C-alpha positions as a LaTeX table, in Angstrom:
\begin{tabular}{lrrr}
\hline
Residue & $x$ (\AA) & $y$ (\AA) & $z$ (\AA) \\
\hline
Unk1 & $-88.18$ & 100.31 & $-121.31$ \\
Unk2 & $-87.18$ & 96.96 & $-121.23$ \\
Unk3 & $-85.96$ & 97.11 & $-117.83$ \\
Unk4 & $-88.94$ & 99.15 & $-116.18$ \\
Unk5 & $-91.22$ & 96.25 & $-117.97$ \\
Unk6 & $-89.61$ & 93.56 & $-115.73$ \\
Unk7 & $-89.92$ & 96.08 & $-112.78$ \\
Unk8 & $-93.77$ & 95.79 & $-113.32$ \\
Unk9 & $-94.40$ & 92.60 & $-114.39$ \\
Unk10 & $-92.60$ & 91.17 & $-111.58$ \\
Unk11 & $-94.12$ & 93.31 & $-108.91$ \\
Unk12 & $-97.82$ & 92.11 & $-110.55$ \\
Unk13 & $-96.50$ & 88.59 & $-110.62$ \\
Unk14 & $-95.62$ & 89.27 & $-107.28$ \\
Unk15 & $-99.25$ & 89.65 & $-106.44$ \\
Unk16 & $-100.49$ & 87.35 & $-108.14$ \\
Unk17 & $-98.47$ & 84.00 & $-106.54$ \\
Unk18 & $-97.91$ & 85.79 & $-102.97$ \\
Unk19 & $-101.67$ & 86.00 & $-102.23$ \\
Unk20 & $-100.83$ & 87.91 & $-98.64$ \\
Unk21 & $-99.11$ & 91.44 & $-99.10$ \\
Unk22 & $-100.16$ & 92.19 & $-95.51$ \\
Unk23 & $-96.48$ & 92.67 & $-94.86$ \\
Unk24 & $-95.69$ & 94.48 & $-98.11$ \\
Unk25 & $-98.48$ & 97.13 & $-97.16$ \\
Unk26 & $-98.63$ & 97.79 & $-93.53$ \\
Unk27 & $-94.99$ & 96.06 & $-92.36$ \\
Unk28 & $-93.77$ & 97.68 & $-88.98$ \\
Unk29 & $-89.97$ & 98.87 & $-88.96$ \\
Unk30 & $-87.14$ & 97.60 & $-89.51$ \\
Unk31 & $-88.99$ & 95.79 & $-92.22$ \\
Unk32 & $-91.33$ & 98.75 & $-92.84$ \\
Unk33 & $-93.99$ & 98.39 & $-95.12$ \\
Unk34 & $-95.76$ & 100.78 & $-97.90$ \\
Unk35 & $-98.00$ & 102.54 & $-95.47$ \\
Unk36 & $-95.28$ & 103.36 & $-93.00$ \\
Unk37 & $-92.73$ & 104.53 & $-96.09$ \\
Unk38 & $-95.13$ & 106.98 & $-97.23$ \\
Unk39 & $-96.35$ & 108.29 & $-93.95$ \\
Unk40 & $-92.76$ & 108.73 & $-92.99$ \\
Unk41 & $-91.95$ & 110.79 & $-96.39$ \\
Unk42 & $-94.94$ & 113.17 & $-95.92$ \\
Unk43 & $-93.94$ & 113.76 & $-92.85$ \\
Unk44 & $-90.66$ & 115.05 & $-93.51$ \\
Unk45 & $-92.08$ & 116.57 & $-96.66$ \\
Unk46 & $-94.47$ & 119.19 & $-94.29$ \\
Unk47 & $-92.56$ & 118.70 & $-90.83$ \\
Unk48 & $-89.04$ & 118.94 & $-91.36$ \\
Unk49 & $-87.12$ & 117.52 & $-88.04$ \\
Unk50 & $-84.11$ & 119.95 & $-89.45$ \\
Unk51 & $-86.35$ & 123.33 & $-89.14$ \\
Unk52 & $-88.42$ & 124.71 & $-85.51$ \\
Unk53 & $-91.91$ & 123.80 & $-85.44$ \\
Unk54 & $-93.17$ & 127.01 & $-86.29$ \\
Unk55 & $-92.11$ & 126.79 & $-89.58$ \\
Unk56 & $-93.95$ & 123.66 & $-89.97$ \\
Unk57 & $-96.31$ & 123.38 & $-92.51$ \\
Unk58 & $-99.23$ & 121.72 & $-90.09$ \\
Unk59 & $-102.08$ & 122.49 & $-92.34$ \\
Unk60 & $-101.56$ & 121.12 & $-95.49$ \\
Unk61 & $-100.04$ & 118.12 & $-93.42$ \\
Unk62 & $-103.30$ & 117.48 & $-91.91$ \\
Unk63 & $-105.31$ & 117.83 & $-94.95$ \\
Unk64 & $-102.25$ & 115.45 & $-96.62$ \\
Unk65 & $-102.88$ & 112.68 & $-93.61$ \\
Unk66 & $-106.89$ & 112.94 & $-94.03$ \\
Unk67 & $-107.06$ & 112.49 & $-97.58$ \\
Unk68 & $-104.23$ & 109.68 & $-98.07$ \\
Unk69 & $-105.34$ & 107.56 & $-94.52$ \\
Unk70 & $-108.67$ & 109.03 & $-93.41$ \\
Unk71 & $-107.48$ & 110.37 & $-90.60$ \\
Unk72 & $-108.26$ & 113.68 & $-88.60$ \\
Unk73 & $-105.26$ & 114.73 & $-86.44$ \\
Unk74 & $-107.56$ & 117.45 & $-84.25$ \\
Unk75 & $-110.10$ & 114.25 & $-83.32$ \\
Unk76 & $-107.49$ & 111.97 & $-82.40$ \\
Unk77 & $-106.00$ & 115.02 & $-79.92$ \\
Unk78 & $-102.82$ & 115.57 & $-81.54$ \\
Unk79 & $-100.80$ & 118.83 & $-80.46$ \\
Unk80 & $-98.68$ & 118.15 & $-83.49$ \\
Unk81 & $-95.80$ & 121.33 & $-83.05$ \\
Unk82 & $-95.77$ & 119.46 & $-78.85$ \\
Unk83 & $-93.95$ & 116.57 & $-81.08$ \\
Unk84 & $-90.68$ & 116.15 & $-82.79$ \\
Unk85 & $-91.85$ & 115.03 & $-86.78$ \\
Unk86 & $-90.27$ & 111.85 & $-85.35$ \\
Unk87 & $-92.60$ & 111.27 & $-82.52$ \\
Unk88 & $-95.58$ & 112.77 & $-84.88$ \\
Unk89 & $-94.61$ & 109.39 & $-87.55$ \\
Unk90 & $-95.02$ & 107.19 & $-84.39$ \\
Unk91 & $-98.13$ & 108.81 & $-82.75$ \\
Unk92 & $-100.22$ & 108.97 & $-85.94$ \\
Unk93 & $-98.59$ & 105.38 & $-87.06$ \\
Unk94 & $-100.17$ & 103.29 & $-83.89$ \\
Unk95 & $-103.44$ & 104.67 & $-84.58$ \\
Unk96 & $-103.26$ & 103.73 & $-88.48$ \\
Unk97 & $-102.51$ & 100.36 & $-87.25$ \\
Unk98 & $-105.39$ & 100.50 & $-84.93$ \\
Unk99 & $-107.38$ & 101.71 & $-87.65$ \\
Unk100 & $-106.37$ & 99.15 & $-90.37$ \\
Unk101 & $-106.80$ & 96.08 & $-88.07$ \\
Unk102 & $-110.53$ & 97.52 & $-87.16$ \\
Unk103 & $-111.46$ & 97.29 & $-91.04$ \\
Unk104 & $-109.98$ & 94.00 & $-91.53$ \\
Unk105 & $-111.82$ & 92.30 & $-88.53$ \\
Unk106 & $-115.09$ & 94.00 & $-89.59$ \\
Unk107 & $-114.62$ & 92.32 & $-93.20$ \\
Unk108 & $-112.36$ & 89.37 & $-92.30$ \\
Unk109 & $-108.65$ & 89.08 & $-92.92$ \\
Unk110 & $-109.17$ & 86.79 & $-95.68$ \\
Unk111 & $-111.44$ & 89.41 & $-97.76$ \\
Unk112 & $-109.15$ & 92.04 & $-96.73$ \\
Unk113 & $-106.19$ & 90.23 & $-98.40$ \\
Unk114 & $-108.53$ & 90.13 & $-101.77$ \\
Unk115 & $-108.81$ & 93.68 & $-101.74$ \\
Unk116 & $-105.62$ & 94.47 & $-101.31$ \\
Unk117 & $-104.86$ & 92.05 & $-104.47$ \\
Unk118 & $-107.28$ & 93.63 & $-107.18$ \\
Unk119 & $-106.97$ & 96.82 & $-105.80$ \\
Unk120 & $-103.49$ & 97.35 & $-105.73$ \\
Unk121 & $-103.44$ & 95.26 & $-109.54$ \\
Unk122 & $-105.61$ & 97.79 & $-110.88$ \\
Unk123 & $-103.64$ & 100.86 & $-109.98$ \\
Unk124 & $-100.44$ & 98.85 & $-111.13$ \\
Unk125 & $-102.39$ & 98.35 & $-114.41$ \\
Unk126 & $-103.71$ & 102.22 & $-114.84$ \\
Unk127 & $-100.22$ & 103.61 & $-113.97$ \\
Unk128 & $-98.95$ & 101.45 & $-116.53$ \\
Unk129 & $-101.18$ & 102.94 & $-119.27$ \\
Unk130 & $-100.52$ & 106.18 & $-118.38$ \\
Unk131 & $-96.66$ & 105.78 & $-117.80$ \\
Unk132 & $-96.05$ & 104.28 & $-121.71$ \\
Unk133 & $-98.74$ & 107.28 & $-122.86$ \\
Unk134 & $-95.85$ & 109.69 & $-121.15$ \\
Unk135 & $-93.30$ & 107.56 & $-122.43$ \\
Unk136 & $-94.66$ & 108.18 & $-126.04$ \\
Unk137 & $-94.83$ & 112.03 & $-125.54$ \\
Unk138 & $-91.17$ & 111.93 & $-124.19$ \\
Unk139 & $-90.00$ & 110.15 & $-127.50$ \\
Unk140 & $-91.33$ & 112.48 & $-129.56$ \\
Unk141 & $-90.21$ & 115.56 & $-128.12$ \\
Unk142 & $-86.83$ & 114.44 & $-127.04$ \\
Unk143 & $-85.07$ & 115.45 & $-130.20$ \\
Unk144 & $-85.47$ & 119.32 & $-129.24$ \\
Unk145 & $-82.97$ & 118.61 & $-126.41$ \\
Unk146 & $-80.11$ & 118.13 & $-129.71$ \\
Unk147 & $-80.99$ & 121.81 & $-130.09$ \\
Unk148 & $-79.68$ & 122.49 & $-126.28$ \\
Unk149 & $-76.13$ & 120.72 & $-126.87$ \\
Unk150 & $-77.24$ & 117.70 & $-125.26$ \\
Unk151 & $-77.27$ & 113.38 & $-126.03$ \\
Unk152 & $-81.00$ & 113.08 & $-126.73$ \\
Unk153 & $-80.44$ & 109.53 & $-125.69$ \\
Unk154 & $-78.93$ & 110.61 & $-122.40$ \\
Unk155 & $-81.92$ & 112.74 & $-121.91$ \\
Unk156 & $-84.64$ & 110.59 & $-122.73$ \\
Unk157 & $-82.91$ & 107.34 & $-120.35$ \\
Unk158 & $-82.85$ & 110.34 & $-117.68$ \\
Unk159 & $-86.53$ & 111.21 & $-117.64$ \\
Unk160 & $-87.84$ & 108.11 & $-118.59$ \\
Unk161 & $-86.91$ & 107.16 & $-115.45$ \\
Unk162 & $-87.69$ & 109.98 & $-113.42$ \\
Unk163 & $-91.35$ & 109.17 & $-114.88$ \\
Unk164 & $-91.02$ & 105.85 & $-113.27$ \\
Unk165 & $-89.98$ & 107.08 & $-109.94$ \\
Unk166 & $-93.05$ & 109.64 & $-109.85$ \\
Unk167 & $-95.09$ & 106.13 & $-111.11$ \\
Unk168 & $-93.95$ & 104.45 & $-108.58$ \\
Unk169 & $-94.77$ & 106.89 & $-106.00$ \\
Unk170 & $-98.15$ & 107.26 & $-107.35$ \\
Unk171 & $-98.89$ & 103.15 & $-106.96$ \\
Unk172 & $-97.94$ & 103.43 & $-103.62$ \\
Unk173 & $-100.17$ & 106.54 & $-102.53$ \\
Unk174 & $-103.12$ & 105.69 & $-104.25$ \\
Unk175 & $-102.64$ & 101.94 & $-103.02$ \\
Unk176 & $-102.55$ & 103.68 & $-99.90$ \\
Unk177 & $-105.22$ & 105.53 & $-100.14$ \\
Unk178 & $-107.40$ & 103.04 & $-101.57$ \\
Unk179 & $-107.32$ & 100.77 & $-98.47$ \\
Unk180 & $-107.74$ & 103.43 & $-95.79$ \\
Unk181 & $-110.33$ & 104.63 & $-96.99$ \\
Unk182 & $-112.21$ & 101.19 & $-98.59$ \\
Unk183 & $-115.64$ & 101.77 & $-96.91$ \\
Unk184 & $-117.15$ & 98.48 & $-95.18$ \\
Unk185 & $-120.79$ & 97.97 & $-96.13$ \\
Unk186 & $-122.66$ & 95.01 & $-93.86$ \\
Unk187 & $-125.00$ & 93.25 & $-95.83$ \\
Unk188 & $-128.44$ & 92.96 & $-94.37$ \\
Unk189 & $-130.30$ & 89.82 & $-94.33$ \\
Unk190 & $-133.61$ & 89.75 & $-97.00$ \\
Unk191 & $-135.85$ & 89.97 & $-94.20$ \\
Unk192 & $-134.44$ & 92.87 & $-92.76$ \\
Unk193 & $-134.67$ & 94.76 & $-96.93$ \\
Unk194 & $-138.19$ & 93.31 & $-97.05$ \\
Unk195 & $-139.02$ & 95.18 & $-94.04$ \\
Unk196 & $-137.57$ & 98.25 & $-95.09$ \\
Unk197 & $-139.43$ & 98.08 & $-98.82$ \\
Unk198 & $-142.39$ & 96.96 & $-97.24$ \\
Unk199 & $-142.06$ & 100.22 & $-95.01$ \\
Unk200 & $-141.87$ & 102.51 & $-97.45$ \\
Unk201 & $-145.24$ & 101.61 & $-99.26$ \\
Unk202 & $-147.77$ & 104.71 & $-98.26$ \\
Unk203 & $-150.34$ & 103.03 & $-96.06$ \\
Unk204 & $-153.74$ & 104.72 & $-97.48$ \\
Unk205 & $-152.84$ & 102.18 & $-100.24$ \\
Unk206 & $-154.31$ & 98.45 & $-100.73$ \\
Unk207 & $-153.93$ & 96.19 & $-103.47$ \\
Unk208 & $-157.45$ & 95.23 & $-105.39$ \\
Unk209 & $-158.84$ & 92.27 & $-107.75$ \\
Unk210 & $-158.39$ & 92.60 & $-111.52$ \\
Unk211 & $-161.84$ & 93.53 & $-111.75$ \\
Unk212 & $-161.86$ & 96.81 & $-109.28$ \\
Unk213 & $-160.21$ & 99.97 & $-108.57$ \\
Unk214 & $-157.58$ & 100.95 & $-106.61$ \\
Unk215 & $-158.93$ & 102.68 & $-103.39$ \\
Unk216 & $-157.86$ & 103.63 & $-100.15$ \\
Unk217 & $-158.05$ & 101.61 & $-97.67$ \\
Unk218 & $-161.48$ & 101.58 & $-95.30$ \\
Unk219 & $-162.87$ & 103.73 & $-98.38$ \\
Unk220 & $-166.03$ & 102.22 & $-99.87$ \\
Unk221 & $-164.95$ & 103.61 & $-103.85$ \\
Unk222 & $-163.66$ & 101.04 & $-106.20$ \\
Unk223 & $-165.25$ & 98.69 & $-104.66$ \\
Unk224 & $-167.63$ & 96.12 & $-105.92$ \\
Unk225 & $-171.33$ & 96.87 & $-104.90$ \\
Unk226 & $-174.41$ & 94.20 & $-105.01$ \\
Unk227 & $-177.45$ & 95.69 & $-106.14$ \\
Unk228 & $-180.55$ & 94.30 & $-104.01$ \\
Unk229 & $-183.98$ & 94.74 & $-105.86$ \\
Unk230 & $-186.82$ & 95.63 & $-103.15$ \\
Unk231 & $-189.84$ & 93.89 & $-105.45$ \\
Unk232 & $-189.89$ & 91.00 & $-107.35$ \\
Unk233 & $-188.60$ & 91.21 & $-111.00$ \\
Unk234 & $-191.46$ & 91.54 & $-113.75$ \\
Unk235 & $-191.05$ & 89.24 & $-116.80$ \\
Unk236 & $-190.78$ & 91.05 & $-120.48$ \\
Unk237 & $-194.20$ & 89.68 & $-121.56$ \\
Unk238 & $-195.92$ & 90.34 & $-118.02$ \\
Unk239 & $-198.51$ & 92.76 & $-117.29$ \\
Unk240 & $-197.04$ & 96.14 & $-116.19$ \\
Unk241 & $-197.24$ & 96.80 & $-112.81$ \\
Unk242 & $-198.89$ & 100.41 & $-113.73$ \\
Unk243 & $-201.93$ & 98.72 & $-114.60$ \\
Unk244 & $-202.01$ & 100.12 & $-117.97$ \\
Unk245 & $-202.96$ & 96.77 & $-119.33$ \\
Unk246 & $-200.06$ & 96.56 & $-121.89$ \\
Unk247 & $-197.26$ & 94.20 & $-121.25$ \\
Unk248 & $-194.31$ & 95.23 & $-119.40$ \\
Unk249 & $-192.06$ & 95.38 & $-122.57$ \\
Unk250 & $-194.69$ & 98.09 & $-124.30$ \\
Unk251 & $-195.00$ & 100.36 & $-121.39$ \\
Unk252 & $-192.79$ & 101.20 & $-118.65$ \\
Unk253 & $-190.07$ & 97.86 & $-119.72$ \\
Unk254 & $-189.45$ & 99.63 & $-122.94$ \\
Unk255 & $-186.17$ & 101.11 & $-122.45$ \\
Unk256 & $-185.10$ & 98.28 & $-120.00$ \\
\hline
\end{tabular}
């Protein structure tokens, strides 16, 4: 436990002082990096240079090299059974440099090194968890093994690390995959997303006063009308205008 602690810590101290793991990740043989390792293990895993081609798994190797680096064999026009599995690492390798160095000038090395940072501290960190949650299990269950004729302390030092190998493994892979397939998103200027809002507004629509109702536009309802009398306005006390003699507030004014 003790020893697989200092194996962590010091690969997240690691990242932490060395800000560029540039090298680390995508190194180029001798000194190959991460990405190169684990393409060169999946290769061998699905295209075995000791077997004929036509025992190659090629299918699941595709799927394998899509998922892990976003990358489609058929569109890039590789004949993979044409190749030896050691010209199939270096075909597919130059384009996942090609394709790495694209991202990072579209973002900027310097962001690019940031993401590589937190992303590859967060997997570190969940693997972690999840490792000491095994680790737990594996303590309690290693006792059956005295039942088998076996050291249970033997046993458990024996699978404890073979759980950190397979964590390991997993840090690299989904460090891996994390990167190749980190979508860029360009920001748009606010003039450009006030265009686009202002775009989307249905344009039988206008804004009105507090005092009206919303109408569509060139549409004369909910709008405020001015009534214009056509004779002069007749006093409450007035004549009426019927000539009935009473005042206007007796006769026709009385509901008024």
């Amino acid at each position: 436990m003790n020893r697989q602690r200092e194996t962590i810590y010091g690969l997240r101290r690691q990242l932490m002082e060395e800000p560029d793991q540039r090298d680390y990740l995508m190194g180029d043989p001798p000194g190959a990096g991460v990405a190169y390792d684990l393409l060169s293990d999946i290769t061998k895993q699905y295209l075995n240079p000791d077997v004929a081609p036509d025992d190659w798994d090629i299918e699941n190797y595709k799927i394998q090299i899509k998922t892990v680096y976003d990358l489609d064999t058929d569109k890039e026009g590789l004949d993979l059974p044409s190749f030896t599995s050691e010209e199939v690492v270096s075909a597919i390798w130059e384009r996942l440099k090609v394709k790495y160095e694209h991202k990072e000038s579209q973002i900027g090395p310097e962001a690019m090194r940031t993401y590589e940072r937190i992303i590859m501290l967060n997997i570190i960190d969940a693997q972690w968890k999840d490792h000491l949650l095994s680790l737990d299990h594996l303590k309690q269950g290693i006792g059956l093994v005295g039942y088998g004729q076996k050291d249970p302390l033997v046993e458990y030092k024996k699978q404890s690390f073979d759980l950190f190998q397979e964590m390991l493994d997993r840090i690299d892979t989904s460090t891996i995959r994390s990167l190749f397939n980190l979508q860029v998103v360009a920001e748009q200027p606010p003039e450009t997303l006030q265009q686009r809002r202002m775009s989307r507004r249905p344009a039988s629509l206008t804004f009105t006063g507090p005092n009206q109702g919303a109408a569509p536009a060139g549409e004369e309802d909910g709008k405020v009308k001015t009534v214009v009398r056509d004779q002069p306005k007749v006093g409450r006390n007035e004549p009426c205008p019927c000539g009935s003699g009473k005042k206007y507030k007796k006769c026709h004014g009385i509901n008024a």
